[in-house]
Short mmCIF file of C-alpha atoms and ligand atoms in Angstrom, two decimals:
data_model
loop_
_atom_site.label_atom_id
_atom_site.label_comp_id
_atom_site.label_asym_id
_atom_site.label_seq_id
_atom_site.Cartn_x
_atom_site.Cartn_y
_atom_site.Cartn_z
CA UNK P 1 -70.54 -45.75 34.97
CA UNK P 2 -70.16 -46.98 31.39
CA UNK P 3 -73.21 -44.46 30.69
CA UNK P 4 -71.58 -41.48 32.53
CA UNK P 5 -68.75 -41.99 30.40
CA UNK P 6 -70.17 -42.28 27.26
CA UNK P 7 -72.65 -39.00 28.28
CA UNK P 8 -69.14 -37.17 28.76
CA UNK P 9 -67.61 -37.89 25.54
CA UNK P 10 -70.58 -37.31 23.65
CA UNK P 11 -70.82 -34.13 25.19
CA UNK P 12 -66.87 -33.46 24.25
CA UNK P 13 -67.56 -34.67 20.77
CA UNK P 14 -70.47 -31.57 20.44
CA UNK P 15 -67.68 -29.38 21.80
CA UNK P 16 -65.03 -30.79 19.49
CA UNK P 17 -67.75 -30.44 16.38
CA UNK P 18 -67.81 -26.10 17.80
CA UNK P 19 -64.24 -26.02 17.37
CA UNK P 20 -63.40 -27.54 14.12
CA UNK P 21 -67.00 -26.92 12.20
CA UNK P 22 -66.03 -25.07 8.75
CA UNK P 23 -66.07 -21.11 9.33
CA UNK P 24 -69.20 -19.81 7.62
CA UNK P 25 -67.74 -16.28 6.24
CA UNK P 26 -67.86 -16.60 2.96
CA UNK P 27 -64.84 -14.42 0.75
CA UNK P 28 -65.61 -14.40 -2.89
CA UNK P 29 -63.00 -15.78 -4.97
CA UNK P 30 -61.20 -17.13 -1.90
CA UNK P 31 -63.78 -19.59 -0.27
CA UNK P 32 -64.48 -22.55 -2.55
CA UNK P 33 -68.08 -22.66 -3.84
CA UNK P 34 -68.16 -26.86 -4.36
CA UNK P 35 -70.69 -28.49 -6.46
CA UNK P 36 -71.62 -30.64 -3.90
CA UNK P 37 -70.98 -31.63 -0.60
CA UNK P 38 -72.14 -32.96 2.25
CA UNK P 39 -73.70 -30.90 4.96
CA UNK P 40 -72.89 -32.48 8.43
CA UNK P 41 -73.83 -30.90 11.71
CA UNK P 42 -73.03 -31.61 15.72
CA UNK P 43 -75.95 -34.09 16.08
CA UNK P 44 -74.32 -36.29 13.03
CA UNK P 45 -70.61 -36.06 14.78
CA UNK P 46 -72.65 -37.07 17.83
CA UNK P 47 -74.47 -40.04 16.24
CA UNK P 48 -71.52 -41.59 14.62
CA UNK P 49 -69.68 -41.59 17.81
CA UNK P 50 -71.97 -42.87 19.69
CA UNK P 51 -72.47 -45.74 17.22
CA UNK P 52 -68.75 -46.29 17.19
CA UNK P 53 -68.93 -46.17 21.14
CA UNK P 54 -71.68 -48.86 20.92
CA UNK P 55 -69.20 -50.85 18.92
CA UNK P 56 -72.62 -51.39 16.20
CA UNK P 57 -69.90 -52.40 13.60
CA UNK P 58 -72.09 -54.52 11.52
CA UNK P 59 -75.76 -54.25 10.18
CA UNK P 60 -77.70 -54.37 13.12
CA UNK P 61 -80.63 -52.79 14.69
CA UNK P 62 -79.74 -49.16 13.56
CA UNK P 63 -79.34 -49.99 10.11
CA UNK P 64 -83.17 -51.78 10.44
CA UNK P 65 -84.34 -48.49 12.39
CA UNK P 66 -83.10 -46.41 9.44
CA UNK P 67 -84.79 -48.52 6.88
CA UNK P 68 -88.11 -48.26 8.53
CA UNK P 69 -87.88 -44.92 8.68
CA UNK P 70 -86.66 -43.86 4.99
CA UNK P 71 -89.39 -46.25 3.86
CA UNK P 72 -92.00 -44.24 5.83
CA UNK P 73 -90.23 -41.09 4.44
CA UNK P 74 -90.10 -41.97 1.02
CA UNK P 75 -93.62 -43.27 1.14
CA UNK P 76 -92.91 -47.57 0.27
CA UNK P 77 -93.16 -50.42 2.63
CA UNK P 78 -89.94 -51.98 2.82
CA UNK P 79 -85.91 -50.38 2.57
CA UNK P 80 -82.93 -52.43 1.96
CA UNK P 81 -79.82 -50.60 2.83
CA UNK P 82 -76.78 -50.99 0.44
CA UNK P 83 -73.31 -49.90 0.64
CA UNK P 84 -73.87 -47.36 -2.37
CA UNK P 85 -76.23 -46.44 -5.08
CA UNK P 86 -74.64 -48.49 -7.32
CA UNK P 87 -74.84 -51.48 -5.41
CA UNK P 88 -78.84 -50.41 -5.07
CA UNK P 89 -78.97 -50.34 -9.15
CA UNK P 90 -77.00 -53.42 -9.49
CA UNK P 91 -79.46 -55.13 -6.82
CA UNK P 92 -82.55 -53.65 -7.34
CA UNK P 93 -82.10 -54.88 -11.73
CA UNK P 94 -80.42 -57.93 -10.69
CA UNK P 95 -83.35 -59.01 -8.42
CA UNK P 96 -85.63 -58.92 -11.54
CA UNK P 97 -83.62 -61.84 -13.26
CA UNK P 98 -85.06 -63.99 -9.71
CA UNK P 99 -86.44 -67.43 -11.00
CA UNK P 100 -89.30 -66.35 -7.63
CA UNK P 101 -90.58 -64.15 -10.56
CA UNK P 102 -91.45 -67.07 -12.94
CA UNK P 103 -91.92 -65.98 -16.31
CA UNK P 104 -91.92 -62.54 -15.82
CA UNK P 105 -88.40 -62.77 -14.73
CA UNK P 106 -85.79 -60.81 -16.80
CA UNK P 107 -83.65 -63.08 -19.19
CA UNK P 108 -80.17 -63.08 -21.36
CA UNK P 109 -80.80 -61.02 -23.82
CA UNK P 110 -84.00 -59.13 -22.62
CA UNK P 111 -83.72 -55.49 -23.33
CA UNK P 112 -83.79 -53.14 -20.60
CA UNK P 113 -85.08 -49.06 -21.65
CA UNK P 114 -82.58 -46.45 -20.45
CA UNK P 115 -81.01 -43.25 -21.27
CA UNK P 116 -77.67 -42.08 -22.65
CA UNK P 117 -77.35 -38.95 -20.98
CA UNK P 118 -76.90 -40.38 -17.18
CA UNK P 119 -74.63 -42.22 -14.68
CA UNK P 120 -72.81 -44.95 -15.90
CA UNK P 121 -74.17 -47.38 -13.12
CA UNK P 122 -77.86 -46.33 -13.48
CA UNK P 123 -77.10 -48.62 -16.93
CA UNK P 124 -74.06 -51.03 -15.82
CA UNK P 125 -76.64 -53.48 -13.89
CA UNK P 126 -78.42 -54.36 -17.17
CA UNK P 127 -74.90 -55.10 -18.80
CA UNK P 128 -73.86 -57.07 -15.96
CA UNK P 129 -76.52 -59.23 -16.03
CA UNK P 130 -76.45 -60.09 -19.83
CA UNK P 131 -79.06 -57.90 -20.74
CA UNK P 132 -79.21 -55.51 -23.60
CA UNK P 133 -79.26 -51.39 -23.07
CA UNK P 134 -81.48 -49.68 -25.10
CA UNK P 135 -80.61 -46.11 -25.12
CA UNK P 136 -83.02 -43.09 -25.78
CA UNK P 137 -81.96 -39.27 -25.84
CA UNK P 138 -83.48 -36.71 -23.38
CA UNK P 139 -84.66 -33.08 -23.83
CA UNK P 140 -82.50 -30.15 -23.60
CA UNK P 141 -83.83 -27.91 -20.53
CA UNK P 142 -85.36 -31.13 -18.26
CA UNK P 143 -82.50 -33.67 -19.10
CA UNK P 144 -84.87 -36.10 -19.28
CA UNK P 145 -86.30 -38.17 -21.69
CA UNK P 146 -90.03 -38.63 -22.64
CA UNK P 147 -93.00 -41.16 -22.58
CA UNK P 148 -93.34 -40.80 -27.01
CA UNK P 149 -89.33 -41.93 -26.81
CA UNK P 150 -89.52 -44.63 -24.40
CA UNK P 151 -92.45 -45.83 -26.34
CA UNK P 152 -90.85 -45.97 -29.69
CA UNK P 153 -88.08 -47.81 -28.30
CA UNK P 154 -90.44 -50.58 -27.38
CA UNK P 155 -89.47 -53.67 -28.53
CA UNK P 156 -90.23 -57.45 -28.81
CA UNK P 157 -87.60 -58.11 -25.96
CA UNK P 158 -87.98 -55.14 -24.10
CA UNK P 159 -89.00 -56.37 -20.56
CA UNK P 160 -87.87 -52.95 -18.19
CA UNK P 161 -87.49 -49.39 -18.04
CA UNK P 162 -84.70 -48.25 -15.89
CA UNK P 163 -84.22 -44.58 -15.55
CA UNK P 164 -82.99 -41.74 -13.36
CA UNK P 165 -84.72 -39.02 -12.26
CA UNK P 166 -81.96 -36.45 -13.63
CA UNK P 167 -80.43 -33.86 -11.37
CA UNK P 168 -83.42 -33.81 -8.75
CA UNK P 169 -85.56 -33.14 -11.74
CA UNK P 170 -88.60 -36.01 -12.04
CA UNK P 171 -88.68 -37.90 -15.55
CA UNK P 172 -92.72 -37.91 -16.41
CA UNK P 173 -92.87 -41.22 -14.51
CA UNK P 174 -96.43 -41.46 -14.09
CA UNK P 175 -96.97 -41.76 -18.01
CA UNK P 176 -93.59 -44.15 -18.46
CA UNK P 177 -95.00 -46.40 -15.27
CA UNK P 178 -98.26 -46.52 -17.12
CA UNK P 179 -96.78 -47.60 -20.23
CA UNK P 180 -94.48 -50.07 -18.56
CA UNK P 181 -97.94 -51.31 -17.16
CA UNK P 182 -99.35 -51.27 -21.02
CA UNK P 183 -96.69 -53.44 -21.88
CA UNK P 184 -95.83 -55.72 -18.87
CA UNK P 185 -92.62 -54.18 -17.75
CA UNK P 186 -91.12 -53.52 -15.01
CA UNK P 187 -89.93 -50.02 -13.89
CA UNK P 188 -87.04 -48.91 -11.79
CA UNK P 189 -86.57 -45.53 -10.72
CA UNK P 190 -83.16 -44.39 -10.06
CA UNK P 191 -84.08 -41.93 -7.52
CA UNK P 192 -80.34 -41.78 -6.20
CA UNK P 193 -80.17 -37.81 -7.34
CA UNK P 194 -83.78 -36.62 -6.41
CA UNK P 195 -84.64 -38.08 -3.01
CA UNK P 196 -87.56 -35.93 -1.92
CA UNK P 197 -88.94 -34.97 -5.51
CA UNK P 198 -92.52 -35.13 -6.49
CA UNK P 199 -94.44 -35.71 -9.81
CA UNK P 200 -97.85 -34.81 -9.60
CA UNK P 201 -98.02 -34.07 -5.82
CA UNK P 202 -96.92 -38.19 -5.55
CA UNK P 203 -92.79 -38.88 -4.31
CA UNK P 204 -90.12 -39.80 -7.19
CA UNK P 205 -89.68 -43.86 -6.20
CA UNK P 206 -93.14 -44.56 -5.72
CA UNK P 207 -94.52 -45.18 -9.46
CA UNK P 208 -92.21 -47.71 -10.21
CA UNK P 209 -91.67 -51.27 -9.07
CA UNK P 210 -88.55 -50.64 -7.44
CA UNK P 211 -86.40 -47.56 -6.41
CA UNK P 212 -83.03 -46.75 -5.39
CA UNK P 213 -81.17 -43.85 -3.31
CA UNK P 214 -77.70 -42.75 -3.19
CA UNK P 215 -76.07 -41.45 0.38
CA UNK P 216 -72.64 -40.69 -1.21
CA UNK P 217 -72.05 -37.25 0.37
CA UNK P 218 -73.12 -35.15 -2.76
CA UNK P 219 -76.53 -36.69 -2.25
CA UNK P 220 -79.50 -35.03 -0.52
CA UNK P 221 -78.55 -37.29 2.51
CA UNK P 222 -75.30 -38.57 3.36
CA UNK P 223 -74.05 -41.80 5.54
CA UNK P 224 -70.59 -41.41 3.85
CA UNK P 225 -71.01 -44.03 1.31
CA UNK P 226 -74.26 -45.96 1.14
CA UNK P 227 -77.50 -46.56 -1.01
CA UNK P 228 -81.15 -48.07 -0.24
CA UNK P 229 -83.47 -50.28 -2.61
CA UNK P 230 -86.85 -49.68 -1.94
CA UNK P 231 -90.31 -51.18 -3.14
CA UNK P 232 -93.67 -51.60 -1.93
CA UNK P 233 -93.89 -55.30 -3.32
CA UNK P 234 -92.92 -57.42 -0.71
CA UNK P 235 -91.95 -60.41 -3.39
CA UNK P 236 -89.53 -58.14 -4.59
CA UNK P 237 -88.82 -57.23 -1.06
CA UNK P 238 -87.79 -60.47 -0.47
CA UNK P 239 -85.71 -61.00 -3.13
CA UNK P 240 -83.56 -58.03 -3.04
CA UNK P 241 -83.09 -59.12 0.96
CA UNK P 242 -81.97 -62.39 -0.14
CA UNK P 243 -79.72 -61.15 -3.00
CA UNK P 244 -78.41 -58.43 -0.84
CA UNK P 245 -77.27 -60.76 1.86
CA UNK P 246 -75.44 -63.86 -0.03
CA UNK P 247 -77.99 -65.06 -1.88
CA UNK P 248 -79.59 -66.69 1.27
CA UNK P 249 -83.02 -67.94 1.94
CA UNK P 250 -82.96 -67.32 5.49
CA UNK P 251 -83.91 -64.07 6.46
CA UNK P 252 -82.93 -64.13 10.26
CA UNK P 253 -81.02 -60.91 11.61
CA UNK P 254 -77.64 -61.30 12.76
CA UNK P 255 -77.64 -62.97 16.19
CA UNK P 256 -80.79 -64.73 14.86
CA UNK P 257 -81.75 -68.31 14.69
CA UNK P 258 -84.76 -69.82 13.46
CA UNK P 259 -87.49 -67.34 13.65
CA UNK P 260 -89.18 -69.33 11.09
CA UNK P 261 -88.99 -72.17 13.59
CA UNK P 262 -88.50 -74.14 10.57
CA UNK P 263 -84.32 -73.97 10.96
CA UNK P 264 -84.37 -77.79 10.48
CA UNK P 265 -86.80 -78.28 8.47
CA UNK P 266 -86.79 -77.70 4.92
CA UNK P 267 -85.67 -79.57 1.92
CA UNK P 268 -84.87 -77.20 -0.51
CA UNK P 269 -83.38 -77.75 -4.24
CA UNK P 270 -81.45 -81.24 -4.15
CA UNK P 271 -80.11 -80.68 -0.50
CA UNK P 272 -80.88 -82.95 2.12
CA UNK P 273 -83.78 -82.53 4.09
CA UNK P 274 -83.20 -80.62 6.86
CA UNK P 275 -80.32 -79.05 5.54
CA UNK P 276 -79.33 -76.05 7.89
CA UNK P 277 -81.39 -72.95 6.56
CA UNK P 278 -78.88 -70.46 7.82
CA UNK P 279 -76.52 -71.87 4.87
CA UNK P 280 -79.64 -72.32 2.40
CA UNK P 281 -79.09 -70.31 -1.08
CA UNK P 282 -81.94 -69.67 -3.43
CA UNK P 283 -80.26 -66.69 -5.46
CA UNK P 284 -76.61 -66.10 -6.73
CA UNK P 285 -76.23 -63.34 -4.59
CA UNK P 286 -73.66 -60.86 -3.63
CA UNK P 287 -72.88 -58.96 0.05
CA UNK P 288 -73.93 -55.59 -0.74
CA UNK P 289 -75.00 -54.69 2.89
CA UNK P 290 -74.32 -51.77 4.77
CA UNK P 291 -73.69 -51.46 8.55
CA UNK P 292 -75.17 -49.58 11.62
CA UNK P 293 -72.50 -46.76 11.69
CA UNK P 294 -73.48 -45.22 8.51
CA UNK P 295 -77.46 -46.18 9.56
CA UNK P 296 -76.59 -44.04 12.48
CA UNK P 297 -75.51 -41.18 10.42
CA UNK P 298 -78.65 -41.54 7.95
CA UNK P 299 -80.92 -41.37 11.06
CA UNK P 300 -79.36 -38.01 12.07
CA UNK P 301 -79.00 -37.06 8.76
CA UNK P 302 -83.11 -37.94 7.75
CA UNK P 303 -84.28 -35.39 10.23
CA UNK P 304 -82.93 -32.58 7.98
CA UNK P 305 -84.36 -33.98 4.20
CA UNK P 306 -86.95 -31.52 4.11
CA UNK P 307 -84.84 -28.80 5.08
CA UNK P 308 -82.34 -30.00 2.73
CA UNK P 309 -84.54 -29.90 -0.15
CA UNK P 310 -85.78 -26.45 0.87
CA UNK P 311 -82.39 -24.86 0.61
CA UNK P 312 -81.60 -27.06 -2.81
CA UNK P 313 -84.68 -25.24 -3.71
CA UNK P 314 -84.40 -21.42 -2.86
CA UNK P 315 -80.48 -22.03 -4.39
CA UNK P 316 -81.84 -23.28 -7.57
CA UNK P 317 -84.28 -20.59 -8.02
CA UNK P 318 -81.92 -17.99 -6.91
CA UNK P 319 -79.21 -18.78 -9.78
CA UNK P 320 -82.57 -19.13 -12.33
CA UNK P 321 -84.04 -15.48 -10.93
CA UNK P 322 -80.42 -13.94 -11.57
CA UNK P 323 -79.41 -15.50 -15.14
CA UNK P 324 -82.52 -15.14 -16.72
CA UNK P 325 -82.01 -13.70 -20.22
CA UNK P 326 -78.10 -14.42 -20.27
CA UNK P 327 -77.41 -14.62 -23.83
CA UNK P 328 -75.91 -18.26 -25.23
CA UNK P 329 -77.31 -19.62 -21.94
CA UNK P 330 -80.18 -22.47 -22.22
CA UNK P 331 -81.72 -21.82 -18.38
CA UNK P 332 -83.08 -25.25 -16.97
CA UNK P 333 -86.61 -26.02 -16.24
CA UNK P 334 -88.85 -28.02 -14.15
CA UNK P 335 -90.43 -31.27 -15.91
CA UNK P 336 -94.00 -30.30 -15.91
CA UNK P 337 -96.03 -31.44 -13.22
CA UNK P 338 -93.32 -31.87 -10.92
CA UNK P 339 -91.56 -30.81 -7.99
CA UNK P 340 -87.80 -31.30 -8.23
CA UNK P 341 -85.78 -31.62 -5.69
CA UNK P 342 -82.76 -30.20 -7.27
CA UNK P 343 -79.24 -31.66 -7.75
CA UNK P 344 -77.75 -29.66 -9.57
CA UNK P 345 -78.49 -26.15 -11.73
CA UNK P 346 -77.76 -27.59 -15.28
CA UNK P 347 -76.42 -25.10 -18.17
CA UNK P 348 -76.50 -25.75 -21.92
CA UNK P 349 -74.47 -23.18 -24.33
CA UNK P 350 -76.53 -22.55 -26.96
CA UNK P 351 -75.51 -23.62 -30.54
CA UNK P 352 -74.69 -19.79 -31.16
CA UNK P 353 -72.76 -18.87 -28.02
CA UNK P 354 -69.67 -16.93 -28.77
CA UNK P 355 -67.77 -19.04 -26.11
CA UNK P 356 -67.20 -22.38 -25.29
CA UNK P 357 -67.77 -24.65 -22.30
CA UNK P 358 -64.17 -24.93 -21.35
CA UNK P 359 -63.84 -21.09 -21.34
CA UNK P 360 -66.61 -20.74 -19.21
CA UNK P 361 -65.62 -23.29 -16.97
CA UNK P 362 -62.21 -22.10 -16.73
CA UNK P 363 -63.73 -18.53 -15.69
CA UNK P 364 -65.45 -20.14 -13.18
CA UNK P 365 -62.72 -21.89 -11.62
CA UNK P 366 -60.33 -19.49 -11.37
CA UNK P 367 -62.88 -17.98 -8.86
CA UNK P 368 -62.79 -21.22 -6.91
CA UNK P 369 -66.45 -21.84 -8.15
CA UNK P 370 -67.03 -25.66 -8.79
CA UNK P 371 -68.85 -27.18 -11.91
CA UNK P 372 -69.62 -30.62 -13.07
CA UNK P 373 -70.42 -32.30 -16.05
CA UNK P 374 -73.81 -34.06 -16.55
CA UNK P 375 -71.90 -37.11 -15.70
CA UNK P 376 -71.57 -39.19 -18.95
CA UNK P 377 -73.21 -36.88 -21.48
CA UNK P 378 -73.40 -39.82 -23.76
CA UNK P 379 -72.77 -43.10 -22.49
CA UNK P 380 -72.54 -44.84 -25.73
CA UNK P 381 -69.32 -42.77 -26.94
CA UNK P 382 -67.12 -43.58 -23.67
CA UNK P 383 -64.72 -46.32 -23.92
CA UNK P 384 -66.14 -48.65 -21.59
CA UNK P 385 -69.51 -49.30 -23.87
CA UNK P 386 -67.94 -49.02 -27.54
CA UNK P 387 -67.96 -52.97 -27.75
CA UNK P 388 -70.79 -53.65 -25.62
CA UNK P 389 -73.93 -54.55 -27.01
CA UNK P 390 -77.03 -52.14 -26.98
CA UNK P 391 -79.41 -50.52 -29.24
CA UNK P 392 -80.17 -46.77 -29.91
CA UNK P 393 -83.69 -45.91 -30.07
CA UNK P 394 -84.12 -42.91 -32.35
CA UNK P 395 -80.95 -40.57 -32.43
CA UNK P 396 -79.27 -39.13 -29.56
CA UNK P 397 -78.80 -35.55 -30.79
CA UNK P 398 -79.50 -34.24 -27.40
CA UNK P 399 -77.17 -36.59 -25.33
CA UNK P 400 -74.13 -35.38 -27.96
CA UNK P 401 -75.07 -31.74 -27.41
CA UNK P 402 -75.06 -32.26 -23.51
CA UNK P 403 -71.82 -34.40 -24.03
CA UNK P 404 -70.24 -30.93 -25.56
CA UNK P 405 -72.30 -27.96 -24.28
CA UNK P 406 -73.46 -28.89 -20.84
CA UNK P 407 -72.49 -28.08 -17.45
CA UNK P 408 -73.95 -28.09 -13.83
CA UNK P 409 -73.61 -25.37 -10.91
CA UNK P 410 -73.92 -27.07 -7.11
CA UNK P 411 -77.06 -25.90 -5.53
CA UNK P 412 -76.33 -28.01 -2.38
CA UNK P 413 -77.68 -26.85 1.05
CA UNK P 414 -74.20 -25.96 1.92
CA UNK P 415 -74.05 -23.08 -0.14
CA UNK P 416 -75.87 -19.86 0.80
CA UNK P 417 -77.65 -17.34 -0.97
CA UNK P 418 -74.52 -15.06 -0.97
CA UNK P 419 -72.49 -17.83 -2.59
CA UNK P 420 -75.30 -18.35 -5.10
CA UNK P 421 -75.21 -14.66 -6.18
CA UNK P 422 -71.57 -14.34 -6.26
CA UNK P 423 -71.97 -17.69 -8.87
CA UNK P 424 -74.56 -15.76 -10.45
CA UNK P 425 -72.67 -12.15 -11.30
CA UNK P 426 -69.65 -14.56 -11.95
CA UNK P 427 -71.40 -16.57 -15.05
CA UNK P 428 -73.22 -13.12 -16.12
CA UNK P 429 -69.57 -11.42 -15.86
CA UNK P 430 -68.27 -14.22 -18.01
CA UNK P 431 -70.87 -13.57 -20.79
CA UNK P 432 -70.87 -10.04 -20.91
CA UNK P 433 -67.01 -9.87 -21.21
CA UNK P 434 -67.73 -12.31 -24.50
C1 LIG B 501 -78.36 -41.15 -10.95
C2 LIG B 501 -77.27 -42.02 -9.95
N1 LIG B 501 -77.82 -43.22 -10.05
C3 LIG B 501 -76.49 -43.99 -9.25
C4 LIG B 501 -75.67 -43.52 -8.63
C5 LIG B 501 -74.49 -44.00 -7.86
O1 LIG B 501 -74.40 -44.01 -6.54
P1 LIG B 501 -72.95 -43.97 -5.23
O2 LIG B 501 -72.36 -42.81 -6.01
O3 LIG B 501 -73.50 -43.90 -3.93
O4 LIG B 501 -72.97 -45.54 -5.92
C6 LIG B 501 -75.08 -41.82 -9.03
C7 LIG B 501 -73.87 -41.10 -8.32
O5 LIG B 501 -73.74 -40.29 -8.23
C8 LIG B 501 -75.83 -40.91 -9.64
O6 LIG B 501 -75.73 -39.62 -9.63
#
């Protein structure tokens, strides 16, 4: 009875999707061309409603299934869902402060190398843990840093490297992982904008000790809000799980008890012997969990990760072909040896361009073509960071150029080739008119 009512509802949900799904007809200058967005289909809507019908409101079996499948897709052993990519970054970096790591743990005042031209929550966990960010510059074109810059930034207090693959374009992660290895540094790959990319034939996220993903709607797959920490290292995975789940020492799933058969058999800290393991805390943790509604959507989206990547690459390639040779614009390029999973199409105005970024943005916006900046441009120039303790290794010349002359256009799978052609034609028309 319940089952048939459910089947009926889900059938109606699929029909409803057909009714409300956005029309695909593109009217140049009228239909918005967003820089990013989620691509949600009938199966996503059905998956989400089904999870709601089952009242799977907390993290449970669907979350665990999603974590397992995501780990497999990412080429790693363990995945822990979080409520955002920012939480994933906080969790990944915080896990490196765990006492479980003994002498290798990060301690207050230790340095972590990162880039200034990026998203704030790649860097914030460094500050939030009382560590010191060391900023290095990036290249124009790839918008990534180089192994040489990172090598030059390593000092006596440096203990880790935490860098994002810029807008889907891998940083030279094999070389930087090797450097980390030589110097005994941890490496965290923020893969929030690059899920599905490869470097030297290996998926990004599989080179470092830990990696993070975001499932915010702008990203390669979405769960609404959401993120994940992944690793091959089982010790780090245990720490991540503990820190994500209030800092607890116990690993029983909700609704489970005594899976270790020792629930009342431990003596930890200075607690009385037999203190309930469920309420024993081995980390100063958080609650950064996500839930099964998000996981249900994630499972459905994961089915299309590859197709999404193909569409992103197709759109990026289309813009690249059509914007060749346009004066005043530096076109983006893939990091040598990589296959990016593009998040956006980055343009930097040359120093002698006879137009400003704002003029280009205004022209495109008047045609309902959305643009974005390369996140913070140069983080050290933002109000939040002026009084923070940090070190700059070398100079941030290119980060300043990015803050002043760079923007990006959308390539997400919801955009069609027709839209890409319109965007390219609009950029060309703007430049020709200057
Ligand atoms: C590189 C990078 N890291 C982390 C994040 C944070 O992800 P979230 O918005 O899910 O917190 C973003 C957000 O877009 C990002 O671009």
